[in-house]
mmCIF file of C-alpha atoms in Angstrom:
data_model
loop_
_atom_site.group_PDB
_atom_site.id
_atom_site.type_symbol
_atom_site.label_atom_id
_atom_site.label_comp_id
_atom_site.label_asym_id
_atom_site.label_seq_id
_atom_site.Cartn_x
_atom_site.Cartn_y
_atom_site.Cartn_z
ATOM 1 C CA UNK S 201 0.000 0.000 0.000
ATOM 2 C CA UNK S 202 0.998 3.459 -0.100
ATOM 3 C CA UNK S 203 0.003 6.980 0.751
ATOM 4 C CA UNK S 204 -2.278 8.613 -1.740
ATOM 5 C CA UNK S 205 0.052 12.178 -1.882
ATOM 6 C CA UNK S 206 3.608 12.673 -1.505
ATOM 7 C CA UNK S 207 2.859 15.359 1.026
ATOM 8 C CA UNK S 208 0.978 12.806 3.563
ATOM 9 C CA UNK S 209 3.786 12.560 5.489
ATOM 10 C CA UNK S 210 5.179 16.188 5.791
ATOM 11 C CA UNK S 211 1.734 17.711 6.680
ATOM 12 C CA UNK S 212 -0.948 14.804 6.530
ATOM 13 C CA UNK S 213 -4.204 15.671 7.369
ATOM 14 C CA UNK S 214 -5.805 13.478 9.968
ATOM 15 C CA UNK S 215 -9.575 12.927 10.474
ATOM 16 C CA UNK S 216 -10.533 11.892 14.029
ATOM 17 C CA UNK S 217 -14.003 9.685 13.801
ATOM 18 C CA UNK S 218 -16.056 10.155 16.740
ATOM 19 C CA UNK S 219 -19.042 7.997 16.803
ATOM 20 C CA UNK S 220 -21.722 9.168 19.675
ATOM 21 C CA UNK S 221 -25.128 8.405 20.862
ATOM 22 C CA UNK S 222 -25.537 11.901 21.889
ATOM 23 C CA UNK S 223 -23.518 11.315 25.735
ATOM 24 C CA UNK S 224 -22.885 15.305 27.287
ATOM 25 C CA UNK S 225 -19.048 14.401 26.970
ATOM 26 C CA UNK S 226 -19.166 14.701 23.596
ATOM 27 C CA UNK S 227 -18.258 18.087 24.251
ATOM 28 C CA UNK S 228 -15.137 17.351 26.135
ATOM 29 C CA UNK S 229 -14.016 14.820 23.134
ATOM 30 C CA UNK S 230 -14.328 17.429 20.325
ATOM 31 C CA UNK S 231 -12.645 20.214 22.487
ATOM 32 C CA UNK S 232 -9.542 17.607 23.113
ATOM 33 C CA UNK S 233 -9.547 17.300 19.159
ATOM 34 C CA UNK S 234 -9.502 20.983 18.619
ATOM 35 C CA UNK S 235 -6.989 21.229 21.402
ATOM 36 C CA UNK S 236 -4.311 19.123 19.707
ATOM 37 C CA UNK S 237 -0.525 20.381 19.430
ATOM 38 C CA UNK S 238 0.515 19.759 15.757
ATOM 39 C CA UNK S 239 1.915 21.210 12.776
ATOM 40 C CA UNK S 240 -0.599 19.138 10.139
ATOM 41 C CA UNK S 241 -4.301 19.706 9.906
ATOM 42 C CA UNK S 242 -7.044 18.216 11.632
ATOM 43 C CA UNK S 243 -10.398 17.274 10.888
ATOM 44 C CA UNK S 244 -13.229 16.381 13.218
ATOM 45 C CA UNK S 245 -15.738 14.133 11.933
ATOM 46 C CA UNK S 246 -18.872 12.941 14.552
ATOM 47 C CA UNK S 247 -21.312 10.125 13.271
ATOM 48 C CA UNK S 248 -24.378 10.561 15.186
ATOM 49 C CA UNK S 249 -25.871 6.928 16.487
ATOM 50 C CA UNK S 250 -28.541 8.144 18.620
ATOM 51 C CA UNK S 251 -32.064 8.513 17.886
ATOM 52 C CA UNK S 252 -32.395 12.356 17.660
ATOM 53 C CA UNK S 253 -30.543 13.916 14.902
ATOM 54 C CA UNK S 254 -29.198 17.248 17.119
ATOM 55 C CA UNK S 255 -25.794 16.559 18.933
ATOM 56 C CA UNK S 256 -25.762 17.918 22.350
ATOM 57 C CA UNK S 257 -22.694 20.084 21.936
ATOM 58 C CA UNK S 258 -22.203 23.432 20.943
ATOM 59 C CA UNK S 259 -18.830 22.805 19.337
ATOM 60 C CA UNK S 260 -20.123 21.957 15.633
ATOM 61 C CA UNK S 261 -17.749 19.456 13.766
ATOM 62 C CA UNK S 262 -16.189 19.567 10.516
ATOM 63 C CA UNK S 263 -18.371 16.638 9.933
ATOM 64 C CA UNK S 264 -21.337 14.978 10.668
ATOM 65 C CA UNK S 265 -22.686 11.852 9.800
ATOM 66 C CA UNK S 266 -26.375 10.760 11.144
ATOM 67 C CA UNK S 267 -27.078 6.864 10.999
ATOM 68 C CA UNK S 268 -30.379 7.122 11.888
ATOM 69 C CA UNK S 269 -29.814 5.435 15.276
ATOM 70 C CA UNK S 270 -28.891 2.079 16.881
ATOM 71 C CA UNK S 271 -26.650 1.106 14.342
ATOM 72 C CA UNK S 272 -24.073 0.605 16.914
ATOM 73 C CA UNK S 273 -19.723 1.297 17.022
ATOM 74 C CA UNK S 274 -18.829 -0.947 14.043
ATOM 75 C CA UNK S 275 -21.135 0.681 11.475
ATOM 76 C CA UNK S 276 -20.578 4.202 12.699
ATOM 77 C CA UNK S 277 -16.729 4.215 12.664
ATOM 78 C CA UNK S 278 -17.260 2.355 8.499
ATOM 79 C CA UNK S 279 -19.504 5.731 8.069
ATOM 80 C CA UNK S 280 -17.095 7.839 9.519
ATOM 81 C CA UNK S 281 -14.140 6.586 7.575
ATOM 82 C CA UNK S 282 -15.935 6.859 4.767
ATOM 83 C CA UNK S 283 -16.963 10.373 4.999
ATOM 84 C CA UNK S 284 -13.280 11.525 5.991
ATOM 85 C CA UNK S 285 -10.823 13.039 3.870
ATOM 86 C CA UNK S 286 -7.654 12.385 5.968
ATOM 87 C CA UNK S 287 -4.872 10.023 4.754
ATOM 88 C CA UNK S 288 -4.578 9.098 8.369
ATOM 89 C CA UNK S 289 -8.008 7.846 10.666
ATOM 90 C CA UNK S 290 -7.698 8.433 14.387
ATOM 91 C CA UNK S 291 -10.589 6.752 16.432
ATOM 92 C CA UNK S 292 -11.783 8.899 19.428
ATOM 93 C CA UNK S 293 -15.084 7.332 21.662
ATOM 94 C CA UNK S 294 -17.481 10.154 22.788
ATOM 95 C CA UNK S 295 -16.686 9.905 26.171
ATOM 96 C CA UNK S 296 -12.642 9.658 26.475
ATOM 97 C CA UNK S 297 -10.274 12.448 25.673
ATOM 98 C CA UNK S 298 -7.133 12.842 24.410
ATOM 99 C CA UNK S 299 -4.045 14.494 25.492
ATOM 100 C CA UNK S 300 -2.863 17.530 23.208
ATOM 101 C CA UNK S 301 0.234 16.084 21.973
ATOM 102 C CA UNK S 302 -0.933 12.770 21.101
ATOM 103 C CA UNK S 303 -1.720 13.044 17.188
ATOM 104 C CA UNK S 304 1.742 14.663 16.976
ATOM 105 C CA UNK S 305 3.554 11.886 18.866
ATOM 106 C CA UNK S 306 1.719 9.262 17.549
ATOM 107 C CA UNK S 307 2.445 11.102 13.415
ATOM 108 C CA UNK S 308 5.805 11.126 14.152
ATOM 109 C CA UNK S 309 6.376 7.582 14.997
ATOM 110 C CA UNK S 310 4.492 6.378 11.952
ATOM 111 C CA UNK S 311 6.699 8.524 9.811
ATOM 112 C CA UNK S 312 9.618 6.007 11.135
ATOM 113 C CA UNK S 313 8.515 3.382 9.382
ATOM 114 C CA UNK S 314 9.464 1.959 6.195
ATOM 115 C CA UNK S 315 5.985 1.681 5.044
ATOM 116 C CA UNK S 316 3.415 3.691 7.016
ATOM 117 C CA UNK S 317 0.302 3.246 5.280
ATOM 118 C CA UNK S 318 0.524 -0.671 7.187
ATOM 119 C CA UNK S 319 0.716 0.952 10.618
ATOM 120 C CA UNK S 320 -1.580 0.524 13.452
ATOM 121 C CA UNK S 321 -0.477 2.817 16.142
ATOM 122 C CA UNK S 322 -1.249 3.073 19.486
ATOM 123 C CA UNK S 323 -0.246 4.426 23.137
ATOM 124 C CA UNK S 324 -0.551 4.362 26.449
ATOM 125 C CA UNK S 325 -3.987 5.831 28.701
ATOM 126 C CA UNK S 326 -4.911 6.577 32.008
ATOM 127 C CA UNK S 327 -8.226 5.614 33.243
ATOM 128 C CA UNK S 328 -10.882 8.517 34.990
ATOM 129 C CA UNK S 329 -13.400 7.906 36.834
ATOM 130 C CA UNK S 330 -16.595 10.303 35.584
ATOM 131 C CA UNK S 331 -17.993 11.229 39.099
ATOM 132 C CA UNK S 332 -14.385 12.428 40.602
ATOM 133 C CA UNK S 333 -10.752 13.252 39.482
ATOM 134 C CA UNK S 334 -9.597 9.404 40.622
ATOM 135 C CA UNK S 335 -7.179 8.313 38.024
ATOM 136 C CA UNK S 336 -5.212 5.545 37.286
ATOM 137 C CA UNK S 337 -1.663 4.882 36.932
ATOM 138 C CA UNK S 338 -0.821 4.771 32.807
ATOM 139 C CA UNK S 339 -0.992 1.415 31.496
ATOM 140 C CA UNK S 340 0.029 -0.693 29.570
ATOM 141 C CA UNK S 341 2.970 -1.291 31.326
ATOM 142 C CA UNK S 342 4.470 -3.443 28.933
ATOM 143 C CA UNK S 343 4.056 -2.261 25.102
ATOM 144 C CA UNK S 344 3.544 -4.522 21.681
ATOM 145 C CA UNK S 345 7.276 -5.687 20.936
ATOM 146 C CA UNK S 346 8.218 -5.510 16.996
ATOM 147 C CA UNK S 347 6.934 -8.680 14.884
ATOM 148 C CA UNK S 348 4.262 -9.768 17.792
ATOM 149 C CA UNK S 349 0.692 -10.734 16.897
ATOM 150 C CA UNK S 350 -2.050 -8.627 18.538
ATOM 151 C CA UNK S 351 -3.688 -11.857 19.718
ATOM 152 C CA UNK S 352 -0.825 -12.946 21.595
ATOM 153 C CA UNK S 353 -0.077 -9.381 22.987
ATOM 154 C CA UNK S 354 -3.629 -9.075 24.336
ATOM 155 C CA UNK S 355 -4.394 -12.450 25.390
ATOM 156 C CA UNK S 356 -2.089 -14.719 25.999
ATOM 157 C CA UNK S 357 -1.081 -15.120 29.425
ATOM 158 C CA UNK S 358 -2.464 -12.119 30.436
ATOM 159 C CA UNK S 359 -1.968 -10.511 34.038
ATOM 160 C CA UNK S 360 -4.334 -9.619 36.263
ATOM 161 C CA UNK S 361 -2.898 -6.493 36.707
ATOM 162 C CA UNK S 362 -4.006 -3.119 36.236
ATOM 163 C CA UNK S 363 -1.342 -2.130 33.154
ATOM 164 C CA UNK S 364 -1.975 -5.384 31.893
ATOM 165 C CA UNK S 365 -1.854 -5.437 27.764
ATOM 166 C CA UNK S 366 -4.280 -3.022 26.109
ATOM 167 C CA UNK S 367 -5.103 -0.956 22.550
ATOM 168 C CA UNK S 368 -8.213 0.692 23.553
ATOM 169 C CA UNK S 369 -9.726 2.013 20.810
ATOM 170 C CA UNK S 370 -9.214 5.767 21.763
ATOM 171 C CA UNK S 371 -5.589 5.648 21.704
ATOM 172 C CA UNK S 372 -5.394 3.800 17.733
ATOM 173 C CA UNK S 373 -4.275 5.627 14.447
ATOM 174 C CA UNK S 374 -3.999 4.331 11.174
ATOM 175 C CA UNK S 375 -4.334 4.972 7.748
ATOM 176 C CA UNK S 376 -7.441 5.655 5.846
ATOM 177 C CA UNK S 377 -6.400 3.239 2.563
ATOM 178 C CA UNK S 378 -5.349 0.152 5.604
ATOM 179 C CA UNK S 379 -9.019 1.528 7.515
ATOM 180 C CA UNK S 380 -10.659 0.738 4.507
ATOM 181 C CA UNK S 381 -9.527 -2.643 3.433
ATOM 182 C CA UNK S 382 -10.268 -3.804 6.932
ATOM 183 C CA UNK S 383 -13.600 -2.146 7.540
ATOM 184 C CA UNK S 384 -14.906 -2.464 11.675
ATOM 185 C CA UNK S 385 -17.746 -5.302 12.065
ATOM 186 C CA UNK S 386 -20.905 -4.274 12.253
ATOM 187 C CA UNK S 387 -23.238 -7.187 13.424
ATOM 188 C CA UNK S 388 -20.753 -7.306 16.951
ATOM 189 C CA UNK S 389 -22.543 -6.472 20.376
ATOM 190 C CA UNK S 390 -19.021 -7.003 22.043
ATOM 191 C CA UNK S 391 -15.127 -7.456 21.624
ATOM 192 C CA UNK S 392 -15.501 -4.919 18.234
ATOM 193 C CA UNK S 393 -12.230 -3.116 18.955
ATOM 194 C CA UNK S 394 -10.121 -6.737 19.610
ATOM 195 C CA UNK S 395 -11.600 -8.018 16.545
ATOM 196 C CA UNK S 396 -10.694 -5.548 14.171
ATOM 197 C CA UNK S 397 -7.176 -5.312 15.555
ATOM 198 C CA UNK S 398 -7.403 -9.130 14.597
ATOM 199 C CA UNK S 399 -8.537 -8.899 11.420
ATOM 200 C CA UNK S 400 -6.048 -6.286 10.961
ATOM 201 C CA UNK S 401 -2.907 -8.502 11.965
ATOM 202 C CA UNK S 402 -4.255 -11.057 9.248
ATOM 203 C CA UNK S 403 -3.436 -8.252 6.727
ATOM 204 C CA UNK S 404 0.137 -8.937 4.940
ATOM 205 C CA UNK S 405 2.429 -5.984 6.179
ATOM 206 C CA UNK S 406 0.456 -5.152 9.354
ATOM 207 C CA UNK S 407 3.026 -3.422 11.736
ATOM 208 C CA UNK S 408 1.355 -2.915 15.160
ATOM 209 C CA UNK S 409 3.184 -0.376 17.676
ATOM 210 C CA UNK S 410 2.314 1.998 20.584
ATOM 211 C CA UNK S 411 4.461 5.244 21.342
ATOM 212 C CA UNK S 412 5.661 5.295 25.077
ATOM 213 C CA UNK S 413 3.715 8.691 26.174
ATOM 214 C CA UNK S 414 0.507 8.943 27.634
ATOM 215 C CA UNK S 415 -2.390 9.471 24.532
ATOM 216 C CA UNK S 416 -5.889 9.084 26.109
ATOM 217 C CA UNK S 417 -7.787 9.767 29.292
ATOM 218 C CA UNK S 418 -10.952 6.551 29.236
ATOM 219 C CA UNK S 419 -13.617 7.714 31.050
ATOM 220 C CA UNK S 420 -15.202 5.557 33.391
ATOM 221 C CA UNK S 421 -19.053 5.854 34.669
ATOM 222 C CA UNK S 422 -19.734 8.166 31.837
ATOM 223 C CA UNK S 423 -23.570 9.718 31.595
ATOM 224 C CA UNK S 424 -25.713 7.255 29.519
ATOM 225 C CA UNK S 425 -22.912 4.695 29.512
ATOM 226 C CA UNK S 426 -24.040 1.332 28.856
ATOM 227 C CA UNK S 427 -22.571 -0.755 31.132
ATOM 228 C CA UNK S 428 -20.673 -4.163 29.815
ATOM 229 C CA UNK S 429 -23.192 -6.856 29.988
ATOM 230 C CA UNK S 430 -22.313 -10.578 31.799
ATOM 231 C CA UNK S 431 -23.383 -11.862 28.083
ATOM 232 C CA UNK S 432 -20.907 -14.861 28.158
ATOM 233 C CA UNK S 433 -22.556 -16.722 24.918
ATOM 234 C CA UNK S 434 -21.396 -13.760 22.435
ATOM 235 C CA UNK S 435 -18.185 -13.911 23.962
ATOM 236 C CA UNK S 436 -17.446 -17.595 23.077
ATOM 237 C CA UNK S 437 -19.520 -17.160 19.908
ATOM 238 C CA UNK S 438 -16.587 -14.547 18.974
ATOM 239 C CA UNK S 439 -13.784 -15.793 19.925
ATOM 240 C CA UNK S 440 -15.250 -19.624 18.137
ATOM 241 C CA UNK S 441 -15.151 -17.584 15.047
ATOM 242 C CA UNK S 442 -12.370 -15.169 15.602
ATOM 243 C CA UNK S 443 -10.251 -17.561 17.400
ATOM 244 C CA UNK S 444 -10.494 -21.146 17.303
ATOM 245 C CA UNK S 445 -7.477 -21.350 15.261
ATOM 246 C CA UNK S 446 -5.010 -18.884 17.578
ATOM 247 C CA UNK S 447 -2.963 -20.079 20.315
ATOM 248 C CA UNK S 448 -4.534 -17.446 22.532
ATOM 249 C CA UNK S 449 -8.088 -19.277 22.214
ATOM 250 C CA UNK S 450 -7.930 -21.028 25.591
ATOM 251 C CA UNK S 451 -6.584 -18.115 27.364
ATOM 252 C CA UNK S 452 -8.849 -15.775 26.237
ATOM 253 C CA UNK S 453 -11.764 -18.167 26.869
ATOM 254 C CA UNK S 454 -11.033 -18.233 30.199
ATOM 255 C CA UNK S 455 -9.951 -15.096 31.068
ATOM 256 C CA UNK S 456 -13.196 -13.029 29.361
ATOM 257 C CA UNK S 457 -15.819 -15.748 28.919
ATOM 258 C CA UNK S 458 -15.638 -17.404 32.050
ATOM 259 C CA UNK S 459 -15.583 -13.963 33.668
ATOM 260 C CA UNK S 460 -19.102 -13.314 32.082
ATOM 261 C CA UNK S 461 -20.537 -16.243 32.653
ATOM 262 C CA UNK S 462 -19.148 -15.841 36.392
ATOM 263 C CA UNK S 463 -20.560 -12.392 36.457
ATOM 264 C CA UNK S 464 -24.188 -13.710 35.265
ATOM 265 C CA UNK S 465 -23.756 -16.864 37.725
ATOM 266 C CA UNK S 466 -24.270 -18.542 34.772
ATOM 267 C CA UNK S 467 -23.436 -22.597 35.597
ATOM 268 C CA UNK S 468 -24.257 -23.581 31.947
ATOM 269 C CA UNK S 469 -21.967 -20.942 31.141
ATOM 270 C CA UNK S 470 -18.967 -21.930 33.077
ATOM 271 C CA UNK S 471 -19.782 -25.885 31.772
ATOM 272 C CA UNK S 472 -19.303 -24.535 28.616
ATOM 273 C CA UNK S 473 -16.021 -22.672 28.914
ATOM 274 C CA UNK S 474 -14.373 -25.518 31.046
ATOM 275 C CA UNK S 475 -16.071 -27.991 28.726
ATOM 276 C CA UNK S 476 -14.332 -26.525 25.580
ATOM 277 C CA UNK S 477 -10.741 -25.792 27.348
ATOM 278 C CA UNK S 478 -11.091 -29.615 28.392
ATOM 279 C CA UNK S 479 -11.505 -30.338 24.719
ATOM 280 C CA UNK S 480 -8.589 -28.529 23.648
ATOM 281 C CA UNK S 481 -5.689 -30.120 26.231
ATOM 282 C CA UNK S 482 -4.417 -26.865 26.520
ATOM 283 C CA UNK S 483 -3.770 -25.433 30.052
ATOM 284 C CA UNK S 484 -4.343 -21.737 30.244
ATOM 285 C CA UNK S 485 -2.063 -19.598 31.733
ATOM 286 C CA UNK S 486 -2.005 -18.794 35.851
ATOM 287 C CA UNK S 487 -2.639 -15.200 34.924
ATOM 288 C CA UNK S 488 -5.564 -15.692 32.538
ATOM 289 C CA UNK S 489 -7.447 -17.979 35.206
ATOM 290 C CA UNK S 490 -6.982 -15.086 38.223
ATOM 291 C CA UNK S 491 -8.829 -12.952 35.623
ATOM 292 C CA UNK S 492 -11.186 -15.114 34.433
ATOM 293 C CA UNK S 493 -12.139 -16.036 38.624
ATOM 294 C CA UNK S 494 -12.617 -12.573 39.238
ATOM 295 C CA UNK S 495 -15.726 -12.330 37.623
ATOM 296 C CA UNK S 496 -17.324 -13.866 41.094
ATOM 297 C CA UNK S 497 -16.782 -10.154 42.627
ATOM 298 C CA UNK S 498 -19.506 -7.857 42.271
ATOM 299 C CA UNK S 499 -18.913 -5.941 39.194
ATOM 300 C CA UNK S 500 -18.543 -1.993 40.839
ATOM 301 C CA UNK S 501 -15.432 -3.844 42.825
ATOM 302 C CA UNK S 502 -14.246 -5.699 39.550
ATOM 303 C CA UNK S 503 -14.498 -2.486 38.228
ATOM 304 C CA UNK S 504 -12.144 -0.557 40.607
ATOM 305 C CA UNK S 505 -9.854 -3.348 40.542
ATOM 306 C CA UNK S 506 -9.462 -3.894 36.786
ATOM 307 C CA UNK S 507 -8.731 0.356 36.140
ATOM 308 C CA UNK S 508 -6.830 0.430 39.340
ATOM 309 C CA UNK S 509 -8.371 3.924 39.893
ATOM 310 C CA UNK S 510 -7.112 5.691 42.914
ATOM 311 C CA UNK S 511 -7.247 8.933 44.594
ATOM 312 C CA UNK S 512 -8.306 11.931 43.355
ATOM 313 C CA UNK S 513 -5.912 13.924 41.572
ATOM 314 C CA UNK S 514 -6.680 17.108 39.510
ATOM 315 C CA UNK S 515 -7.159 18.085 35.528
ATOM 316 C CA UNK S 516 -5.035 16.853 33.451
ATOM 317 C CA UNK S 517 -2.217 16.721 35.580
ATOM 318 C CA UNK S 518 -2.435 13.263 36.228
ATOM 319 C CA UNK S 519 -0.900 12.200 32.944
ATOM 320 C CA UNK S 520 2.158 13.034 32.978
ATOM 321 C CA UNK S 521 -3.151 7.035 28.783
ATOM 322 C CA UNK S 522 -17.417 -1.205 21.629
ATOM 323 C CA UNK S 523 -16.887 -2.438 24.027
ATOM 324 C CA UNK S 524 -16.389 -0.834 27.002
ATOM 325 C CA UNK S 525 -15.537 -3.696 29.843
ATOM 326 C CA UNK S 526 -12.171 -2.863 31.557
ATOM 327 C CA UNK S 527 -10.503 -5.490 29.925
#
């Protein structure tokens, strides 16, 4: 692949696609866009997934795209991509922010690369809670290492540990012409952001990285936030079709699906899981299973545990980081 102009790389401009269903922090999301530190232009482009047409911002985009409503993350971002003009796509949800260097951080490591229309690039976050200034410490702790498969970076053995592996979708940049090939799912209730980056590492070329710095504040206990449901079945439906065939299958089974189906006290759902590890005489890593287990604590302690929020700390000081489920 390559870029479409020769001056992409000097001065790109770079469309950030904001899909909403109308939350009040939409607000804060477009003013971190406008806010950003950078010697290339910017573009703001908000698809509107809610059911009433008018956004509930006074800070008008350069952009907007109306689906209708309820055509949910995977169909918005494929509208927003396709209504952008940048030769890079930066994916921003409605309710997380980003810091004001990160398109320029995150630009200048693509330009490193030997082909940068096949990078995926990502960074670190913090986690916020909505109702305070409690923040977490930056995560991931450890980053993607050159030549490693997303699936094995996110899933396999993964720590229970707040900076476990992560590429929320907030922190990711790419390039419109590699956005495009590999359009976002749009039938997925769950796991949307993991399985793009999956169908994305199937692409010949793919380079996935993260810069070191701190890109993206994810909000937690946002207004009209949908909380994650315990809905183990689409979990193992997924990762039967998106990864039956990976290494990581097993761990990720148990680690997310049995954490579901221990979150719904689901028994059939925990037969299942431990049914279709059995089957697979593969023993899932210690870390995976500590995960997995922890879906027998009620899910507002899960919750603290899994973002590792902490005391309160003001603004933006503190950073100096689909589906929603702290993962």
């Amino acid at each position: 692949m390559s870029l479409e102009r020769d001056e992409d790389l000097s001065r790109p401009l770079v469309s950030a696609v904001i899909p909403t269903i109308g939350r009040l922090e939409l607000s804060r999301a477009i003013e971190s866009v406008r806010a950003q530190v950078a010697d290339f232009e910017i573009e703001v482009v908000v698809v509107n997934d809610g059911m009433d047409a008018a956004l509930p911002t006074p800070h008008a985009p350069d952009k907007l795209v109306w689906t209708g409503g309820g055509r949910r993350g995977g169909f918005s971002r494929n509208r927003g991509v396709e209504a952008s003009s940048g030769s890079f796509i930066a994916f921003l949800d409605d309710d997380d922010e980003w810091m004001p260097d990160k398109l320029a951080r995150q630009i200048a490591a693509v330009r490193s690369f030997a082909d940068p229309d096949s990078v995926v690039m990502g960074g670190r976050h913090i986690h916020v809670r909505e109702s305070s200034s409690a923040t977490s410490k930056p995560g991931p702790d450890v980053l993607i290492a050159p030549g490693q498969s997303v699936s094995d970076y996110l899933f396999r053995r993964r720590r229970p540990q707040v900076g476990r592996a992560s590429m929320y979708t907030s922190t990711l940049l790419t390039s419109k012409n590699l956005a495009r090939e590999v359009p976002w799912r749009e039938d997925l209730s769950r796991h949307q952001d993991w399985d793009w980056l999956v169908r994305l590492q199937r692409v010949q070329g793919t380079t996935f990285a993260q810069v070191e710095q701190v890109v993206a504040r994810i909000q937690t206990g946002s207004s009209r936030s949908i909380s994650a449901s315990a809905d183990w079945r689409s979990s193992k439906a997924w990762a039967d079709d998106t990864l039956s065939n990976d290494p990581s299958y097993t761990d990720f089974l148990v680690a997310q699906t049995l954490r579901y189906a221990l979150n719904a006290r689901s028994a059939a759902g925990v037969r299942a899981v431990l049914s279709e590890v059995a089957s697979r005489r593969v023993v899932p890593g210690l870390g995976p299973v500590i995960v997995g287990l922890a879906g027998a604590i009620p899910r507002r302690e899960l919750e603290r545990l899994m973002t590792g929020l902490r005391g309160a700390r003001s603004g933006h000081g503190a950073a100096t980081g689909a589906d929603r489920t702290p993962a």
